[in-house]
PDB file of C-alpha atoms in Angstrom:
ATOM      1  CA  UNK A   1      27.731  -3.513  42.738  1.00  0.00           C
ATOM      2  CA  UNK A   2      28.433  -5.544  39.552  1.00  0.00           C
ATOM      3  CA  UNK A   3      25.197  -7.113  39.254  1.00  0.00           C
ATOM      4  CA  UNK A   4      24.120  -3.724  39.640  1.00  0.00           C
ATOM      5  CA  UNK A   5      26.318  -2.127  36.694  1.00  0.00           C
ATOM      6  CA  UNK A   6      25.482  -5.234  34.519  1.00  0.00           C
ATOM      7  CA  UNK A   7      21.702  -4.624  35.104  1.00  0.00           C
ATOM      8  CA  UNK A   8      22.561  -0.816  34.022  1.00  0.00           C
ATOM      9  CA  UNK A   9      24.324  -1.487  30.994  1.00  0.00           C
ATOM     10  CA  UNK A  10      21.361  -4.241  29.830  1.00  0.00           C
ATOM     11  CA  UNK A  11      18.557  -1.448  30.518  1.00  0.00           C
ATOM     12  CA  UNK A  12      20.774   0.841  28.640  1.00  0.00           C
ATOM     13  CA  UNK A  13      21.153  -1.342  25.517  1.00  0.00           C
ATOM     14  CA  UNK A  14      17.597  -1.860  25.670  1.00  0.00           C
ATOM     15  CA  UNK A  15      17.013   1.622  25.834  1.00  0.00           C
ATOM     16  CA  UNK A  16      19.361   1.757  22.884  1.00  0.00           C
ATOM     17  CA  UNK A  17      17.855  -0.471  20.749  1.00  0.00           C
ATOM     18  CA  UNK A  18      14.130   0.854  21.171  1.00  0.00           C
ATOM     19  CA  UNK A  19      14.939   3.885  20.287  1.00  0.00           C
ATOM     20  CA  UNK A  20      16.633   2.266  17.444  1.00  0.00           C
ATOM     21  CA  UNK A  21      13.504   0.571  16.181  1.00  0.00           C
ATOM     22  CA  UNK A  22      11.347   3.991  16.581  1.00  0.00           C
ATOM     23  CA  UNK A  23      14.066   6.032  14.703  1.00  0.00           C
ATOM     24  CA  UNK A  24      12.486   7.246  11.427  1.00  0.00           C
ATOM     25  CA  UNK A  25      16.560   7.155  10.023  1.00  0.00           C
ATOM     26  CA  UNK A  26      16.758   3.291  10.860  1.00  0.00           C
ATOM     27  CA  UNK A  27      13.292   2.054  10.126  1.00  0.00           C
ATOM     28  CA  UNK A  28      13.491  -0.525   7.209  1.00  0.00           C
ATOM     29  CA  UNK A  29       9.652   0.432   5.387  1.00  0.00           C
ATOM     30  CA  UNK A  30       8.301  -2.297   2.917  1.00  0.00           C
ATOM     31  CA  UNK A  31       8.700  -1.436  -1.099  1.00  0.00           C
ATOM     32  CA  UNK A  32       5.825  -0.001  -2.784  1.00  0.00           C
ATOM     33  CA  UNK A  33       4.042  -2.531  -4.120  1.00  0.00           C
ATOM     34  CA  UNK A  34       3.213  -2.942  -7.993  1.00  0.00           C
ATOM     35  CA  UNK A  35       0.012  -3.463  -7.541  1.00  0.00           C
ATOM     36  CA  UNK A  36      -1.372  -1.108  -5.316  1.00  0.00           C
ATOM     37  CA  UNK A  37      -3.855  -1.281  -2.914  1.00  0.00           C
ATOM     38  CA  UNK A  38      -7.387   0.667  -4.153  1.00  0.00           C
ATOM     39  CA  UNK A  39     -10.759   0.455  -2.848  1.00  0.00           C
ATOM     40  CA  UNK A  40     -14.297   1.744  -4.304  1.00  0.00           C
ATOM     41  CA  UNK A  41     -17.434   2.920  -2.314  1.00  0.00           C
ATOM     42  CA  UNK A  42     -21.261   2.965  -3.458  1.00  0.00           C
ATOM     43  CA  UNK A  43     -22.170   5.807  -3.439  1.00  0.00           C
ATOM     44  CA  UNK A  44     -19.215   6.570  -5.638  1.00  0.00           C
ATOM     45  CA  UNK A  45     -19.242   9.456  -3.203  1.00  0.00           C
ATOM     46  CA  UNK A  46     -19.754   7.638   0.227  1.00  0.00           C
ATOM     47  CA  UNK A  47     -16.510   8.042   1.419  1.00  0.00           C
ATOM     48  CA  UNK A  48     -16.306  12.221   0.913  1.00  0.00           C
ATOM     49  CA  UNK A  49     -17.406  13.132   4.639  1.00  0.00           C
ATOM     50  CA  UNK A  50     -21.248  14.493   2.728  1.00  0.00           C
ATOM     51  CA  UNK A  51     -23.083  12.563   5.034  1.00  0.00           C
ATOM     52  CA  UNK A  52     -23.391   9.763   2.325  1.00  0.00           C
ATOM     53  CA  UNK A  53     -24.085   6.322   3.862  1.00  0.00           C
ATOM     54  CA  UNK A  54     -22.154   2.942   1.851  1.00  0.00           C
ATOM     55  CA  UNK A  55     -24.183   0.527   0.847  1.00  0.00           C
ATOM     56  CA  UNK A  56     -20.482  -1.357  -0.834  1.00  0.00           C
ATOM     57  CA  UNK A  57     -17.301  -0.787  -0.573  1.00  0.00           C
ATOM     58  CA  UNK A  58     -14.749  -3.213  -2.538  1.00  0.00           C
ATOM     59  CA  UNK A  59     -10.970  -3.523  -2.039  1.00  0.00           C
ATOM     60  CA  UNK A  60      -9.025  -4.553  -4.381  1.00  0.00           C
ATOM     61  CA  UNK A  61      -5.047  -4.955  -5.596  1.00  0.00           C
ATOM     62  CA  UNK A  62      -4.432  -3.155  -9.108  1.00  0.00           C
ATOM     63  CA  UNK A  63      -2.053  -5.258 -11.293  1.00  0.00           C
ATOM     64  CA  UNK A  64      -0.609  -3.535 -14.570  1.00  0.00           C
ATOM     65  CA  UNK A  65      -0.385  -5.100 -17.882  1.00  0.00           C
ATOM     66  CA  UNK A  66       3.505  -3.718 -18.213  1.00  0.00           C
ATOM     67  CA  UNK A  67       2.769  -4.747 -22.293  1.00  0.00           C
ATOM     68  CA  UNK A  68       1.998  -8.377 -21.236  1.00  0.00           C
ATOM     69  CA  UNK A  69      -1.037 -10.439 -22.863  1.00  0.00           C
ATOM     70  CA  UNK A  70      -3.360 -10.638 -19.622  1.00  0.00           C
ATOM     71  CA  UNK A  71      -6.055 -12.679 -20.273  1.00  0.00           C
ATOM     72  CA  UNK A  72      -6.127 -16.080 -21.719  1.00  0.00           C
ATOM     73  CA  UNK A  73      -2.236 -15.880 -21.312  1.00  0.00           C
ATOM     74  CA  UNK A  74      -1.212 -14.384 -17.599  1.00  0.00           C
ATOM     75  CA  UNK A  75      -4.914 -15.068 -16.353  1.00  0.00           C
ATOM     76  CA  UNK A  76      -5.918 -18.234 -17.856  1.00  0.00           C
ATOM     77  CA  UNK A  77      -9.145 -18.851 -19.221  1.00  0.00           C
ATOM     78  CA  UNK A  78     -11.728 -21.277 -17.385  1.00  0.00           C
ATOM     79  CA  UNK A  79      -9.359 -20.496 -14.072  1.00  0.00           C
ATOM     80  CA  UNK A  80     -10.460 -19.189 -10.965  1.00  0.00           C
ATOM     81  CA  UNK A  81      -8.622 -15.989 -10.621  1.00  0.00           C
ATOM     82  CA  UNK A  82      -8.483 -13.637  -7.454  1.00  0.00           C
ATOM     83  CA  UNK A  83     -10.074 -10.630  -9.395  1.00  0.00           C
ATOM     84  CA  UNK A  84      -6.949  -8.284  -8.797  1.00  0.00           C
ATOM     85  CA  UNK A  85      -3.558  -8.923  -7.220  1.00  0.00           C
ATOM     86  CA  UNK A  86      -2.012  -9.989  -4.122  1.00  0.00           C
ATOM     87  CA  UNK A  87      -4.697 -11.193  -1.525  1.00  0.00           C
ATOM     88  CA  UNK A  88      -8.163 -11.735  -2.635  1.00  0.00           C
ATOM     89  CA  UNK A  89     -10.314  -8.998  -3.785  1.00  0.00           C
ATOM     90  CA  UNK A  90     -13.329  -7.915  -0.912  1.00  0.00           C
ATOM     91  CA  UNK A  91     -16.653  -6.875  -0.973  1.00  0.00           C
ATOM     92  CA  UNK A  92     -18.176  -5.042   2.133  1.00  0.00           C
ATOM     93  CA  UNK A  93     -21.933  -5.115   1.995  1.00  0.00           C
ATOM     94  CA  UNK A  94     -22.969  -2.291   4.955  1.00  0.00           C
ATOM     95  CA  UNK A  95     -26.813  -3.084   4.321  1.00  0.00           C
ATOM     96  CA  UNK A  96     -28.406  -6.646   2.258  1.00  0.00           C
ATOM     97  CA  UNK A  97     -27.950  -6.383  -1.489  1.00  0.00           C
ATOM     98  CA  UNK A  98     -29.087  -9.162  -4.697  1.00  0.00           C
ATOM     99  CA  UNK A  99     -26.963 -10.621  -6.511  1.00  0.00           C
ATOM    100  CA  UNK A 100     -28.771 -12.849  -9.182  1.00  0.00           C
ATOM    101  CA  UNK A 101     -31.725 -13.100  -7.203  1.00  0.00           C
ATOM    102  CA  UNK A 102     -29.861 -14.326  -3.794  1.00  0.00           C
ATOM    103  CA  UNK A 103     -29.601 -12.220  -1.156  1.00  0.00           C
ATOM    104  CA  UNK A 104     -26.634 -11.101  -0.058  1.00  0.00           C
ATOM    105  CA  UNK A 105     -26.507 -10.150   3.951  1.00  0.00           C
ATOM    106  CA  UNK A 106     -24.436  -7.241   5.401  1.00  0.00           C
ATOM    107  CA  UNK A 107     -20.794  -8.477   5.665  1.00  0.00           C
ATOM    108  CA  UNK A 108     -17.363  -9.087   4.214  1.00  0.00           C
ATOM    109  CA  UNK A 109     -16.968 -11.488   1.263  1.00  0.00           C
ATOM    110  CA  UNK A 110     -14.063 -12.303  -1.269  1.00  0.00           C
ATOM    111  CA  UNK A 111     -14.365 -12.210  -5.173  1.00  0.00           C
ATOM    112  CA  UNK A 112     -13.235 -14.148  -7.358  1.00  0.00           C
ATOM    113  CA  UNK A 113     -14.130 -15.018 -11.312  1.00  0.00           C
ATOM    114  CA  UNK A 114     -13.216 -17.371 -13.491  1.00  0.00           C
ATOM    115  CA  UNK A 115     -12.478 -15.727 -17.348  1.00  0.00           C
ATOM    116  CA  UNK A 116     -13.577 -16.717 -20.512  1.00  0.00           C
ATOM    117  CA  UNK A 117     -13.085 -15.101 -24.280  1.00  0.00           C
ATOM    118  CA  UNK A 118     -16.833 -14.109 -24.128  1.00  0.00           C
ATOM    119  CA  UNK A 119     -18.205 -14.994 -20.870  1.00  0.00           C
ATOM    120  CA  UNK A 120     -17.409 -13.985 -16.988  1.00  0.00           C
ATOM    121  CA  UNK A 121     -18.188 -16.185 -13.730  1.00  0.00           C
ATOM    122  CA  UNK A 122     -18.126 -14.113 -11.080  1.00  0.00           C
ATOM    123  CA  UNK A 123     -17.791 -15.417  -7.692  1.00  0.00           C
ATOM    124  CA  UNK A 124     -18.999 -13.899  -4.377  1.00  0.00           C
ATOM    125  CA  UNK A 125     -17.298 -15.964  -1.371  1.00  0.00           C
ATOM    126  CA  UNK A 126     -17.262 -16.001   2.329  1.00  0.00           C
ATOM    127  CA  UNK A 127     -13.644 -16.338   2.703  1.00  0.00           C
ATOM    128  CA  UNK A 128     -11.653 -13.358   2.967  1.00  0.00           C
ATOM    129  CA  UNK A 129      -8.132 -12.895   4.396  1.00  0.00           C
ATOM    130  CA  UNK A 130      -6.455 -15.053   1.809  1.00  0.00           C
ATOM    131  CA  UNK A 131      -3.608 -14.465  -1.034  1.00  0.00           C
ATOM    132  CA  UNK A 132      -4.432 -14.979  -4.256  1.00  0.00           C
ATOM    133  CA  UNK A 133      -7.223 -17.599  -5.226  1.00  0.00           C
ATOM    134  CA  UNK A 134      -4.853 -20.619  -3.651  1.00  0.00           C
ATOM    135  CA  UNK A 135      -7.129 -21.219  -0.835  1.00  0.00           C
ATOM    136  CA  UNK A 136     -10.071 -20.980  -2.620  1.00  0.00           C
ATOM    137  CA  UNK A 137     -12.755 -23.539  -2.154  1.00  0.00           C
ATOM    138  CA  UNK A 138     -16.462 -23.692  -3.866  1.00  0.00           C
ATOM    139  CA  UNK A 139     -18.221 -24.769  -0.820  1.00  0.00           C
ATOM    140  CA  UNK A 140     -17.715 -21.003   1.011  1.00  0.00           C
ATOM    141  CA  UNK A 141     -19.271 -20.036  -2.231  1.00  0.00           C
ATOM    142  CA  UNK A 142     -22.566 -17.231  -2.191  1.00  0.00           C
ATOM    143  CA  UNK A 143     -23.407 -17.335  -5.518  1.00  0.00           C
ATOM    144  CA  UNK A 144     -21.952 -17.589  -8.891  1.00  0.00           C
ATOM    145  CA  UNK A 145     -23.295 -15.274 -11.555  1.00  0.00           C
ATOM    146  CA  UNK A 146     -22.350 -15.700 -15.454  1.00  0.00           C
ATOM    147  CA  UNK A 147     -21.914 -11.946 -17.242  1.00  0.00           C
ATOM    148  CA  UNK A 148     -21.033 -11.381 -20.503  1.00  0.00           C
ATOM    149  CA  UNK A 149     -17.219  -9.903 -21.607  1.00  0.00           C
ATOM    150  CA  UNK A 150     -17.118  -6.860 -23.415  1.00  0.00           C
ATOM    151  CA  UNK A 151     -13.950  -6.463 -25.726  1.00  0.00           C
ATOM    152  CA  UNK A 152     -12.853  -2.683 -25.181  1.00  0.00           C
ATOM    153  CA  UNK A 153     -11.647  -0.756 -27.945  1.00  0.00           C
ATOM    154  CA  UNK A 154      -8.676   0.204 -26.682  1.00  0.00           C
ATOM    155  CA  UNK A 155      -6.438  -1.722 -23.653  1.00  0.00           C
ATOM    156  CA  UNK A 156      -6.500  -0.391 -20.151  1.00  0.00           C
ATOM    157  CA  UNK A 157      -3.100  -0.646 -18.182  1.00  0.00           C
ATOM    158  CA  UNK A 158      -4.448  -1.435 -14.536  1.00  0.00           C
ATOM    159  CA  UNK A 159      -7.350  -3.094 -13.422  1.00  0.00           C
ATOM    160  CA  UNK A 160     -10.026  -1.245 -11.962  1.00  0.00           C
ATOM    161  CA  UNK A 161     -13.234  -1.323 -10.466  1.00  0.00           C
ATOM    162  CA  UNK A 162     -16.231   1.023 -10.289  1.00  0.00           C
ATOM    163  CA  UNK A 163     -19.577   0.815  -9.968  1.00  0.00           C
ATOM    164  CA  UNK A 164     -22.304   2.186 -12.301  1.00  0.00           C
ATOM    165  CA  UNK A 165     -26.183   3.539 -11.257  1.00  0.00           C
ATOM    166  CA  UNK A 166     -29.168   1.693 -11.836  1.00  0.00           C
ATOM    167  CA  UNK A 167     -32.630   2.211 -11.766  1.00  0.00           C
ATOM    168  CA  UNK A 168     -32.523  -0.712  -8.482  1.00  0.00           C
ATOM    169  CA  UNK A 169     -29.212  -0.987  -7.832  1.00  0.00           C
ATOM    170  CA  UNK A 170     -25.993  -0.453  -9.696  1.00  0.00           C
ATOM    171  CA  UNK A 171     -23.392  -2.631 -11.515  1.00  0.00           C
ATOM    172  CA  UNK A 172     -20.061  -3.407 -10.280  1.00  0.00           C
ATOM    173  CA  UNK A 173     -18.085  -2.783 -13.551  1.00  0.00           C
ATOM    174  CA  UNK A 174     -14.469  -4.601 -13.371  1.00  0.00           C
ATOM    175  CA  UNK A 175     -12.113  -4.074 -16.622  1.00  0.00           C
ATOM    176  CA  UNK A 176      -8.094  -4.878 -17.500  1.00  0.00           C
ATOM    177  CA  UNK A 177      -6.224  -5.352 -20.774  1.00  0.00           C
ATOM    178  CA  UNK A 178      -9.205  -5.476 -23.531  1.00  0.00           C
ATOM    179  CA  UNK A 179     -11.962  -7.285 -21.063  1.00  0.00           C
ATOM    180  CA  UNK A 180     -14.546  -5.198 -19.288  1.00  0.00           C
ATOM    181  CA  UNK A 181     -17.322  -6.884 -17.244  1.00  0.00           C
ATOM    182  CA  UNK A 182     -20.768  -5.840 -15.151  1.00  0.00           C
ATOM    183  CA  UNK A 183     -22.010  -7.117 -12.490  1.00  0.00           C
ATOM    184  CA  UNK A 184     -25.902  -6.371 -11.651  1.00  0.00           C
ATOM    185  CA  UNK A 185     -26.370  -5.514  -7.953  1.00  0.00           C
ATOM    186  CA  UNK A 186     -30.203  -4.673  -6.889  1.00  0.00           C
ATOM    187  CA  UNK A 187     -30.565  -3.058  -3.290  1.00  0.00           C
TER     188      UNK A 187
END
């Protein structure tokens, strides 16, 4: 009878602490994060439910300047930087796109750049999953494409991403602080 009473009381506290752990009043959520989580399709309008098929869709983290000097200072120059915040920026290609004259097959790829005062590397990767640009390692590298940086007139508090038609393709255009860059993608 007592083994039978202890195994009651340990089902119970069980039972207990479940429904402690699926109580809405005791579940501990994470902080919203500073840099939020954003993503951007192309077709800017791919991801309405209009029968719009991707051909890209990019994730990203959206640091704020919060008044700070971004680049050159909080992203150094001639770094490699993980193009956002938190883990590393990602591109999903639904269908083959060209980059630079390299083809770029359907998949899921990080990007990274390095900065400079005038002029952009940007970096498409085949590692994704990581934090930051600490893993990162040139040898998973795609391609590496040099763009020129366009000083804006006035600063822009978060970074964003968004993507611009072409005539082939379109350009992934990335800008934070007083930097803007373009990226030429032909599909």
């Amino acid at each position: 009878m007592r083994k039978l009473i202890g195994l009651s009381l340990l089902c119970f506290g069980l039972m207990a602490t479940a429904q402690t752990k699926n109580d809405p009043k005791q579940l501990k959520f994470a902080n919203i994060d500073v840099s939020p989580l954003d993503m951007v399709y192309y077709p800017l309008d791919a991801a309405t439910g209009k029968n719009v098929t991707p051909i890209m869709k990019v994730t990203y983290s959206r640091p704020s300047s919060k008044g700070r000097a971004i680049f050159g200072n909080l992203v150094k120059y001639n770094e490699v930087w993980r193009f956002g915040a938190n883990e590393n920026t990602e591109l999903k290609v639904f269908k083959p796109i060209k980059i630079d004259g390299k083809e770029i097959p359907a998949g899921c790829y990080s990007i990274y750049a390095i900065p400079g005062e005038t002029e952009w590397t940007v970096i498409i990767n085949k590692t994704t999953d990581v934090w930051g640009a600490y893993a990162y390692n040139t040898a998973n590298d795609l391609v590496r494409v040099k763009v020129p940086a366009t000083k804006l007139t006035s600063p822009m508090e978060y970074f964003s991403i968004s993507f611009v038609k072409t005539d082939d393709g379109a350009n992934m255009v990335a800008g934070w602080d007083t930097a803007q860059v373009s990226l030429p993608i032909r599909f």
